[in-house]
Coordinates of C-alpha atoms in Angstrom, one line a residue:
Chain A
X1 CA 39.2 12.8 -9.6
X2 CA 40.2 16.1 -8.2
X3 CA 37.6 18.4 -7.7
X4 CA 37.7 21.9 -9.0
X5 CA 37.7 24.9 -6.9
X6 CA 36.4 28.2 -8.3
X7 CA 36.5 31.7 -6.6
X8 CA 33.2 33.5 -6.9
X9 CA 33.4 36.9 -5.4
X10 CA 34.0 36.1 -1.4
X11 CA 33.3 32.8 -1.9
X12 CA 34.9 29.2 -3.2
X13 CA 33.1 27.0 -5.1
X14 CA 34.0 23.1 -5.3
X15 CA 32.1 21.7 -7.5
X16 CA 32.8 18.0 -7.5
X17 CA 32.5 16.4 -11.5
X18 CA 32.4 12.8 -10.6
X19 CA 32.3 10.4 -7.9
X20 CA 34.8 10.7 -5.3
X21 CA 37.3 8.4 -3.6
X22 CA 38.0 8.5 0.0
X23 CA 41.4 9.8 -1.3
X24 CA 39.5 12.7 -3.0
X25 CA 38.1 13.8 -0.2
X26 CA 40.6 14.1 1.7
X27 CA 42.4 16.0 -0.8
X28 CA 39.3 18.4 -1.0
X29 CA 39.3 18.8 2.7
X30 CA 43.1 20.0 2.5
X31 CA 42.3 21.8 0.1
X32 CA 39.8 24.5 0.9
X33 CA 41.1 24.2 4.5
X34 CA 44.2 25.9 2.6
X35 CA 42.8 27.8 0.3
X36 CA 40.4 29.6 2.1
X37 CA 42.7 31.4 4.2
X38 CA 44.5 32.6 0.7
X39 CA 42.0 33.7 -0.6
X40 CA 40.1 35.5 2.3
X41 CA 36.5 33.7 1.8
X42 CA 33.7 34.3 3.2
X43 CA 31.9 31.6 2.2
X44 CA 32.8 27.7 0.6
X45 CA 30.1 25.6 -1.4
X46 CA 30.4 22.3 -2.0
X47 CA 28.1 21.0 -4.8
X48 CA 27.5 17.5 -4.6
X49 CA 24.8 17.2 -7.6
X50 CA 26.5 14.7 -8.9
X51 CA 26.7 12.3 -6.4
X52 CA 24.1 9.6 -6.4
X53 CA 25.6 8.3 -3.4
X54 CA 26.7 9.5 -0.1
X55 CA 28.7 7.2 2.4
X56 CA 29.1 7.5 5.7
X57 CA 32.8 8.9 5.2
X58 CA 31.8 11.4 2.5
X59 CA 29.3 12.3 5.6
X60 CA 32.0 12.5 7.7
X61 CA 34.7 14.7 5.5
X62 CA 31.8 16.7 4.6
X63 CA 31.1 17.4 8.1
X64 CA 34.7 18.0 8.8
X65 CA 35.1 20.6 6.5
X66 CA 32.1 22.6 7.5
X67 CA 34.0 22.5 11.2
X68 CA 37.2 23.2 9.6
X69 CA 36.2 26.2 7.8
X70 CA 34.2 27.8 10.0
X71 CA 37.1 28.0 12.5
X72 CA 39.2 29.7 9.9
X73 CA 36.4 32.2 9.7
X74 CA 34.1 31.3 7.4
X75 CA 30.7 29.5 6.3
X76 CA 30.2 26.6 4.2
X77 CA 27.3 25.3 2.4
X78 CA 26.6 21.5 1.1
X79 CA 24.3 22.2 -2.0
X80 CA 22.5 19.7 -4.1
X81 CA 22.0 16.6 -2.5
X82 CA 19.9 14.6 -4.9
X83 CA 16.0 13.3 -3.2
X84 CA 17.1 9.9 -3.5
X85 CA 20.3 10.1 -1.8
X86 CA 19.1 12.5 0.9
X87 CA 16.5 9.6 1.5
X88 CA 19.2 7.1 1.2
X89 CA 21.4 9.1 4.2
X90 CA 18.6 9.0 6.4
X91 CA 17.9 5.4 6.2
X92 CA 21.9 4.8 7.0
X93 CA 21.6 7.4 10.0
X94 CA 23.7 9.7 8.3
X95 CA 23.2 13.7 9.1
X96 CA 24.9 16.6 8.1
X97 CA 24.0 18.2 11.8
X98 CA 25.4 21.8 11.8
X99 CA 25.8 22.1 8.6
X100 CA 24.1 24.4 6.6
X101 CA 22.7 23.2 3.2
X102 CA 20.8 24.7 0.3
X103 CA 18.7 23.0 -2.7
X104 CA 21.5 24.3 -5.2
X105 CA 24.3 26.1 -6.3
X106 CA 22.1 29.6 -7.0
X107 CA 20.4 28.8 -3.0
X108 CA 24.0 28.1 -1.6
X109 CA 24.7 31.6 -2.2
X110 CA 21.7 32.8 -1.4
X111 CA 22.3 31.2 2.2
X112 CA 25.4 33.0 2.5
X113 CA 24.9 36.2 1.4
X114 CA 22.2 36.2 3.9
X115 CA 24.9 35.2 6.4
X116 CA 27.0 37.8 5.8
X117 CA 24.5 40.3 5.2
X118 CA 23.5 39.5 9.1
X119 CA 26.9 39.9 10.4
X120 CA 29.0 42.7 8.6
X121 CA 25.6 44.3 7.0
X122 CA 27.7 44.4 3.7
X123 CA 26.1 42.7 0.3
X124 CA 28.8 41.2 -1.6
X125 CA 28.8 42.4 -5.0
X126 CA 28.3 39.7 -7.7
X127 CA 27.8 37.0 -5.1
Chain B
X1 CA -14.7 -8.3 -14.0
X2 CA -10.8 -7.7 -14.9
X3 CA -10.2 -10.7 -12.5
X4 CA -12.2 -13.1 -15.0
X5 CA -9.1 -14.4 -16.7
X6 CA -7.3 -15.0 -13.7
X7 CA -8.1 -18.7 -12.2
X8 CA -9.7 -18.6 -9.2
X9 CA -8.3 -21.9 -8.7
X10 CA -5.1 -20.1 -8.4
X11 CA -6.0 -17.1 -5.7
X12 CA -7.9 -19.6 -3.2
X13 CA -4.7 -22.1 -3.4
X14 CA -6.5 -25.1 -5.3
X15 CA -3.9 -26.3 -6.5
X16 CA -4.1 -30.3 -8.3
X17 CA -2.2 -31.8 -5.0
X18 CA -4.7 -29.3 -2.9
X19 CA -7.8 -30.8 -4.4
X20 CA -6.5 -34.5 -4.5
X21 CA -6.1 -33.6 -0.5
X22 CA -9.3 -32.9 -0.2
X23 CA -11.2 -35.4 -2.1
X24 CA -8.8 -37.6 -0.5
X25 CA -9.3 -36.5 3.0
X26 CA -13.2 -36.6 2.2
X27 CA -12.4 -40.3 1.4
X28 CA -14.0 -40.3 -2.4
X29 CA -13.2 -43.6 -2.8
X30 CA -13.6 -45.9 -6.8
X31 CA -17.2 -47.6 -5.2
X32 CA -18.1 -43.7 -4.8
X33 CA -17.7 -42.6 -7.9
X34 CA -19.5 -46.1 -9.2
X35 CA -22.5 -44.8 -7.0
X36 CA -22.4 -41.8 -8.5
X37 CA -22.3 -43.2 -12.4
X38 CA -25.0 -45.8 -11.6
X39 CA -27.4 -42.7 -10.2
X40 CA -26.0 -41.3 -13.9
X41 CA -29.1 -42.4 -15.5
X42 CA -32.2 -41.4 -13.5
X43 CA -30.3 -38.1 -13.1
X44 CA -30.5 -37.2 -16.5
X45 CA -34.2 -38.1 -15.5
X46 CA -35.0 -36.4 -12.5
X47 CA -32.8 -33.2 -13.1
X48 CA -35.3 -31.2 -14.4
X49 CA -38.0 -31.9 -11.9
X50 CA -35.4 -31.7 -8.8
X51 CA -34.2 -27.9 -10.0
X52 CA -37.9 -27.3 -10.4
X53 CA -38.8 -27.7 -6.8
X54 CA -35.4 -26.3 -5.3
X55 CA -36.8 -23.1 -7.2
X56 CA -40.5 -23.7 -5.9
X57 CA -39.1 -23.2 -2.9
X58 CA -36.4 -20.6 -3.0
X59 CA -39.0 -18.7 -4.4
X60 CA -41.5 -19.5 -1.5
X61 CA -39.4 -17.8 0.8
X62 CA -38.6 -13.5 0.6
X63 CA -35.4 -13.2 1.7
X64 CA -33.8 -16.1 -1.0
X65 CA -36.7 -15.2 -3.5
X66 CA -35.1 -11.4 -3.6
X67 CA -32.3 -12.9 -5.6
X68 CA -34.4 -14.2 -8.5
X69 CA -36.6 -11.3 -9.4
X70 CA -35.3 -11.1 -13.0
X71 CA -37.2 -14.4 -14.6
X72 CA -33.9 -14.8 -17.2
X73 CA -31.3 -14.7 -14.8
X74 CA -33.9 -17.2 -12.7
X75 CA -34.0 -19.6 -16.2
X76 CA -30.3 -19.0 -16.8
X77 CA -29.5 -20.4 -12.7
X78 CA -31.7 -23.5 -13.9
X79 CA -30.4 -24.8 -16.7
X80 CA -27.1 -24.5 -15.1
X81 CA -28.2 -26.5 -12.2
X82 CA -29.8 -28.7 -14.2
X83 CA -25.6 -29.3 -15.7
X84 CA -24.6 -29.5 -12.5
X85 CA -26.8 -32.3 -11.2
X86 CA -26.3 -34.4 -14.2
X87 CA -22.4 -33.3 -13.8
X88 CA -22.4 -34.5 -10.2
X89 CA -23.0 -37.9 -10.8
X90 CA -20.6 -38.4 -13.7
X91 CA -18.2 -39.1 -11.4
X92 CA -15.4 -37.0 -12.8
X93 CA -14.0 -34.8 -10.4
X94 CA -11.0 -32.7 -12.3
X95 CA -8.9 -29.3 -12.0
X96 CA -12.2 -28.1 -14.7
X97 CA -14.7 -28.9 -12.3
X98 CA -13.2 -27.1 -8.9
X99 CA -12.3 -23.9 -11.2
X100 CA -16.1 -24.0 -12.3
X101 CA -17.1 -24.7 -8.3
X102 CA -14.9 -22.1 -7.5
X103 CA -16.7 -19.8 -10.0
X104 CA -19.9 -20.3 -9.0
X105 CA -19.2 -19.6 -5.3
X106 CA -17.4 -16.2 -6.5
X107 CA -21.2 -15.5 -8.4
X108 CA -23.0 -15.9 -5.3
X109 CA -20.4 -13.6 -2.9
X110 CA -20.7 -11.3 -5.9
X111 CA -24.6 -11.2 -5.1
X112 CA -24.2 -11.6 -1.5
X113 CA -26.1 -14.6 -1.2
X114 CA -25.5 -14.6 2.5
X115 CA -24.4 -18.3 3.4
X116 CA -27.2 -19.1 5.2
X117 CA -29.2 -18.8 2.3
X118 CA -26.8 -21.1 0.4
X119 CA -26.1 -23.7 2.9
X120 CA -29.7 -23.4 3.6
X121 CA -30.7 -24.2 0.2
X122 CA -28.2 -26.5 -0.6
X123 CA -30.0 -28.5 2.6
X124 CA -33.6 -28.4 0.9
X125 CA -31.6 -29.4 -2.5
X126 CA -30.3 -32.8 -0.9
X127 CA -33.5 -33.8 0.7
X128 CA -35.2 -33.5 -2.8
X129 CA -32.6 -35.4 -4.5
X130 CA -32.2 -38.1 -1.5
X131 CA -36.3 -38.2 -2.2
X132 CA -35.4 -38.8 -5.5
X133 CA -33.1 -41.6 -4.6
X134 CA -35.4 -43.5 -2.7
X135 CA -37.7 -43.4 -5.6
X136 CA -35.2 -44.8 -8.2
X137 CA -33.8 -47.2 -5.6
X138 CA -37.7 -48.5 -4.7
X139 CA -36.2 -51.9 -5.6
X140 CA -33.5 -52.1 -4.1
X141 CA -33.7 -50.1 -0.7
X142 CA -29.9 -50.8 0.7
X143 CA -28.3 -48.7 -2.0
X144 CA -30.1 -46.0 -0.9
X145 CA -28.4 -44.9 1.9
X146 CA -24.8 -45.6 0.7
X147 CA -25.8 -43.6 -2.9
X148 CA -27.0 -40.4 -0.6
X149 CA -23.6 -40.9 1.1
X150 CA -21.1 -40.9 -2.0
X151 CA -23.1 -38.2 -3.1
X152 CA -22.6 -35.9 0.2
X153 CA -19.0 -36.1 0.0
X154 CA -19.1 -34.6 -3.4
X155 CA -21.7 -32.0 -2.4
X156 CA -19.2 -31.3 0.8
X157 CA -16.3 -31.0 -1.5
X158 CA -18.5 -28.6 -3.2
X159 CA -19.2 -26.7 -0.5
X160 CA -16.0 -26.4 0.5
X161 CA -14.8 -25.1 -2.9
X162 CA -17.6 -22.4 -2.6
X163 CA -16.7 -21.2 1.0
X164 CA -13.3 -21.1 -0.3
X165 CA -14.3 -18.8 -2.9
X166 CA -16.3 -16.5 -0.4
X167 CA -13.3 -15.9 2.0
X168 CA -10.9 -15.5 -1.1
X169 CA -13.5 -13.0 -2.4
X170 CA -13.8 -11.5 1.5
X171 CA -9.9 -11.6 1.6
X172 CA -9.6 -9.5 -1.8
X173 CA -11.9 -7.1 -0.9
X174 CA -10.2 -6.1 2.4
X175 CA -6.6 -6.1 0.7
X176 CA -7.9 -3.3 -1.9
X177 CA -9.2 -1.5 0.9
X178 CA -6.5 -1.7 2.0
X179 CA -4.0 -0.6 -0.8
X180 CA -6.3 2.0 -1.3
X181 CA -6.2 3.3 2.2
X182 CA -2.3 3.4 1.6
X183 CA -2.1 5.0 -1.5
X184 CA -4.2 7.5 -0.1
X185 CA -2.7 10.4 -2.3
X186 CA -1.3 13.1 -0.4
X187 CA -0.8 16.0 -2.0
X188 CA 2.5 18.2 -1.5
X189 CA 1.1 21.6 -1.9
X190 CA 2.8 25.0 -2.9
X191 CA 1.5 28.1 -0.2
X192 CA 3.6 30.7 -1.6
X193 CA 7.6 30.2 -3.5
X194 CA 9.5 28.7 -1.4
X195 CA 7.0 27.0 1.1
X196 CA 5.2 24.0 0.7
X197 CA 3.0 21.8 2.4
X198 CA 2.0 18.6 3.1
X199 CA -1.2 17.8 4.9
X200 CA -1.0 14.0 5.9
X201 CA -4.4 11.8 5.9
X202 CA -4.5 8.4 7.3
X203 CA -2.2 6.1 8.9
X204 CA 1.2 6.1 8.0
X205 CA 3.3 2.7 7.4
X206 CA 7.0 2.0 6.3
X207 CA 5.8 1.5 2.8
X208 CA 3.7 5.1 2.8
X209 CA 6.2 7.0 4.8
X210 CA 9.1 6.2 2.1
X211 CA 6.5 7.3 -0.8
X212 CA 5.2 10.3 1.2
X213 CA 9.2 11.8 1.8
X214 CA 10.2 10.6 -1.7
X215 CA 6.8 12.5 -2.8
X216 CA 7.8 15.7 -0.8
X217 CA 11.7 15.8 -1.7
X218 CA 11.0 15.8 -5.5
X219 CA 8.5 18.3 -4.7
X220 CA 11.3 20.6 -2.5
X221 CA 13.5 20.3 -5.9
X222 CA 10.4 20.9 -8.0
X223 CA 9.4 23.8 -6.4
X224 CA 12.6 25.1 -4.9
X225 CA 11.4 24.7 -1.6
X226 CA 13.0 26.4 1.8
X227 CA 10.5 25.6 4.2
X228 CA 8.0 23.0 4.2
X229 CA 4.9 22.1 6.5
X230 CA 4.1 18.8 7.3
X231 CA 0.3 18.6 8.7
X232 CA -0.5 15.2 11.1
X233 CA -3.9 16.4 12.4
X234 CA -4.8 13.4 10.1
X235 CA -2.9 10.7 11.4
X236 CA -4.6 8.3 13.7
X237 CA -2.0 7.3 15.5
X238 CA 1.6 8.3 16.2
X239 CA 3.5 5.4 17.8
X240 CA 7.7 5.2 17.9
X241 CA 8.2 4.0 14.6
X242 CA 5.6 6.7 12.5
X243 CA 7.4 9.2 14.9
X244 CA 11.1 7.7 13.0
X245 CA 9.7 7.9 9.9
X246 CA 8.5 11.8 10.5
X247 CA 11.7 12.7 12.2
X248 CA 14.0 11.0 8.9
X249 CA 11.5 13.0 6.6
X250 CA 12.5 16.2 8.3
X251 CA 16.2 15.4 8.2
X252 CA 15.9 14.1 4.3
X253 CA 14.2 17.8 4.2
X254 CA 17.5 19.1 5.9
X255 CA 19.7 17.6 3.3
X256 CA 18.0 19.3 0.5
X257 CA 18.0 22.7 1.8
X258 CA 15.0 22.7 3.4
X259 CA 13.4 23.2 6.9
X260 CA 10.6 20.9 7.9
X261 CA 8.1 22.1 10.5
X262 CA 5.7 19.5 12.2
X263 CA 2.4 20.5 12.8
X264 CA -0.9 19.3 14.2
X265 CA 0.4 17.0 16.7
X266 CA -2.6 16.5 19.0
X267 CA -3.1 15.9 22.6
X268 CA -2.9 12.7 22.5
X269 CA -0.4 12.1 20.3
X270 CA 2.5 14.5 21.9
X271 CA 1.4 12.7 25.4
X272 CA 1.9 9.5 23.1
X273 CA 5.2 10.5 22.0
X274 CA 6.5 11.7 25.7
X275 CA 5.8 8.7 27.3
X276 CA 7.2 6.0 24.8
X277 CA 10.4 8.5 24.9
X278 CA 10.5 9.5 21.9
X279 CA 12.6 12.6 21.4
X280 CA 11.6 15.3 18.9
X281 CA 14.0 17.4 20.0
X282 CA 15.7 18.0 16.2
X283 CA 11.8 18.6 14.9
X284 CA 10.6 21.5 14.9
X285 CA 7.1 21.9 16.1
X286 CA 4.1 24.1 15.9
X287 CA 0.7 24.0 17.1
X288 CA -1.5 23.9 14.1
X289 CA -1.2 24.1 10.6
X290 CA -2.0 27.8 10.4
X291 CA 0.7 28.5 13.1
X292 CA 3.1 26.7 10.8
X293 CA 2.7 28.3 7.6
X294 CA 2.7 31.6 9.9
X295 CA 6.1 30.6 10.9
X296 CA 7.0 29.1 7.7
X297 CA 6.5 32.9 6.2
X298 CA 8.4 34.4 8.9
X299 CA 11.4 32.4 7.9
X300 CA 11.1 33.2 4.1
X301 CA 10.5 36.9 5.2
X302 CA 7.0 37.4 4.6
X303 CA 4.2 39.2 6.2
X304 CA 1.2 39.0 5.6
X305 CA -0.8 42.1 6.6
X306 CA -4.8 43.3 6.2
X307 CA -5.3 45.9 3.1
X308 CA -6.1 48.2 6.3
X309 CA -2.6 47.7 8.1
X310 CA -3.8 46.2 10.6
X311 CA -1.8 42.7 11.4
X312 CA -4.2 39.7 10.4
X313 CA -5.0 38.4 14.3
X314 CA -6.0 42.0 14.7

């Protein structure tokens, strides 16, 4: 199923519904790699809530995306990775190294306001 | 008890092919268990009397008198002897009468009748009863010795049973120590919003590790957690794989949103970790808990000052 993406002020939202297919993913990946040029973001969260599981792929795309974006100028957040499947990535060896993640969708932003507060010193308004 | 209804039969491993093994290996044979029904009838006879002097002289002696004060509980132990000896020499030797073996062992661990005392006594009780023997037998003085033998392998069946029962008891007691030592509750703690933390008591296993991050990740979503500090001063010892579990704790943290410190790593157990190579590099590490929730505040933007001004070191 695709998976939404919402603008929020500076930032995009994706807020995935449902479980994903490797075919998702990559579609998501294109996606805000695309869209967050168009729209001039600041900021991308990804909210995984959802998800009950994380594979290593997901882990992988996820990854990629956080690289992806930031070299197109921006941040990106994972939010809402569930206890049990944090637990679950651990035991498989999977990280999310260098990427930034928040306990939810309200923290997410929080994370990045902060960010951007730090570098430009402006506070987004309704971010 | 709550372990009452469960056979103890069952916990020690008697099984029905277990006890056949062992009457068969004690080689109770058909002309033992004749011995034992033709000593049937002065048993009925002498029962009384025998139980009577095995008490003379349990209670001629401190240390096994000490378990006897209360007269009923002394009267109650008779009669039941006084079953047993007659029951002995039946020559029925069923599943009923090893559960009831085994029960009687598990009353005397429960008392910590030390098995000196019961072996001890248990050696009196056979030199009255092979007395006894001798008496019935006055007539007939070569079925003496070949009666006192069937009856010794039933009495060392028995006392197998009842040693059974004391290391089963022994066993049990160590394995709830045990669980008990691992379910050691550890409480996940909130310091101030945002920071939490988790002071860690007792060794930690696979099976307490997984509890203790499962524990601390509900209570990062609970209490919307950003940092959280995760005390070891308690934990005896740190080897490579407590060390995994700690660092995958921290990175489960991560995942959630939240940044795990590690505190209280001693002496011993950073030289520990150094030399078995393992790398904390990806942990971060303070000191001591206070340094940690110090740092822990700095990251959520806190300071904590004196109503003075002054900083709080001073």
């Amino acid at each position: 199923m695709r998976v939404p993406i919402l603008k929020q002020g500076p930032y995009l939202i994706a807020s995935v519904q449902s479980a994903l297919t490797d075919q998702d993913l990559v579609q998501l990946r294109d996606e805000l790699a695309d869209r967050v040029g168009k729209s001039r973001a600041r900021g991308v969260i990804v909210d995984v809530t959802v998800l009950d599981v994380m594979d290593s792929f997901a882990t992988r795309t996820l990854r990629t995306i956080a690289h992806v974006i930031r070299l197109r100028g921006a941040e990106t957040v994972i939010v809402g990775i569930q206890p049990g499947v944090a637990f679950a990535m651990v035991q498989l060896g999977l990280s999310l190294e260098g990427v930034e993640t928040a306990l939810d969708l309200e923290e997410g932003i929080a994370v990045l306001n902060e960010r951007l507060r730090a570098t430009s010193g402006a506070v987004p308004d309704g971010g | 008890m709550a372990d009452v209804a469960r056979p103890l039969s069952k916990e020690a491993g008697i099984t029905e092919e277990e006890f056949a093994r062992r009457k068969d290996y004690l080689e109770i044979g058909p002309d033992d268990i004749d011995r034992l029904k033709r000593m049937n009838e002065f048993a009925q006879e002498y029962a009384v009397p025998v139980i009577d002097e095995f008490y003379r002289h349990i209670m001629s002696h401190d240390e096994s008198a000490a378990f006897f004060r209360d007269p009923r509980v002394l009267e109650r132990v008779k009669r039941l002897q006084v079953e047993y000896f007659k029951r002995l020499t039946t020559g029925e030797f069923d599943a009923a009468y090893a559960e009831n073996r085994l029960r009687i062992g598990a009353v005397h661990e429960a008392v910590d009748l030390p098995t000196k005392l019961y072996l001890g006594s248990y050696a009196f009780y056979l030199r009255t009863v092979a007395a006894k023997i001798r008496e019935a037998y006055r007539e007939t003085p070569e079925r003496v010795l070949d009666s006192f033998l069937s009856l010794l392998k039933v009495v060392f069946l028995d006392i197998g049973l009842a040693m059974d029962t004391y290391l089963v008891r022994r066993e049990r007691t160590i394995r709830h120590q045990e669980e008990a030592l691992r379910e050691l509750f550890t409480p996940v703690l909130q310091v101030r919003p945002g920071l939490l933390i988790m002071p860690i008591i007792g060794p930690i296993d696979s099976q307490r590790a997984r509890r203790l991050t499962e524990q601390l990740l509900a209570g990062i979503r609970q209490n919307r957690a950003r940092v959280v500090v995760i005390d070891i001063t308690g934990v005896p010892s740190v080897d490579s794989r407590v060390a995994n579990h700690l660092v995958q704790t921290v990175q489960a943290c991560r995942l959630m949103g939240a940044r795990a410190m590690l505190t209280g790593l001693t002496a011993e157990v950073a030289q520990t970790l150094v030399n078995i190579g393992v790398n904390l590099a990806n942990v971060n590490t303070v000191g001591d808990l206070q340094g940690g929730i110090e740092e822990a505040e700095r990251l959520l933007g806190y300071r904590v000052t004196r109503e003075d001004g002054t900083p709080p070191r001073g």
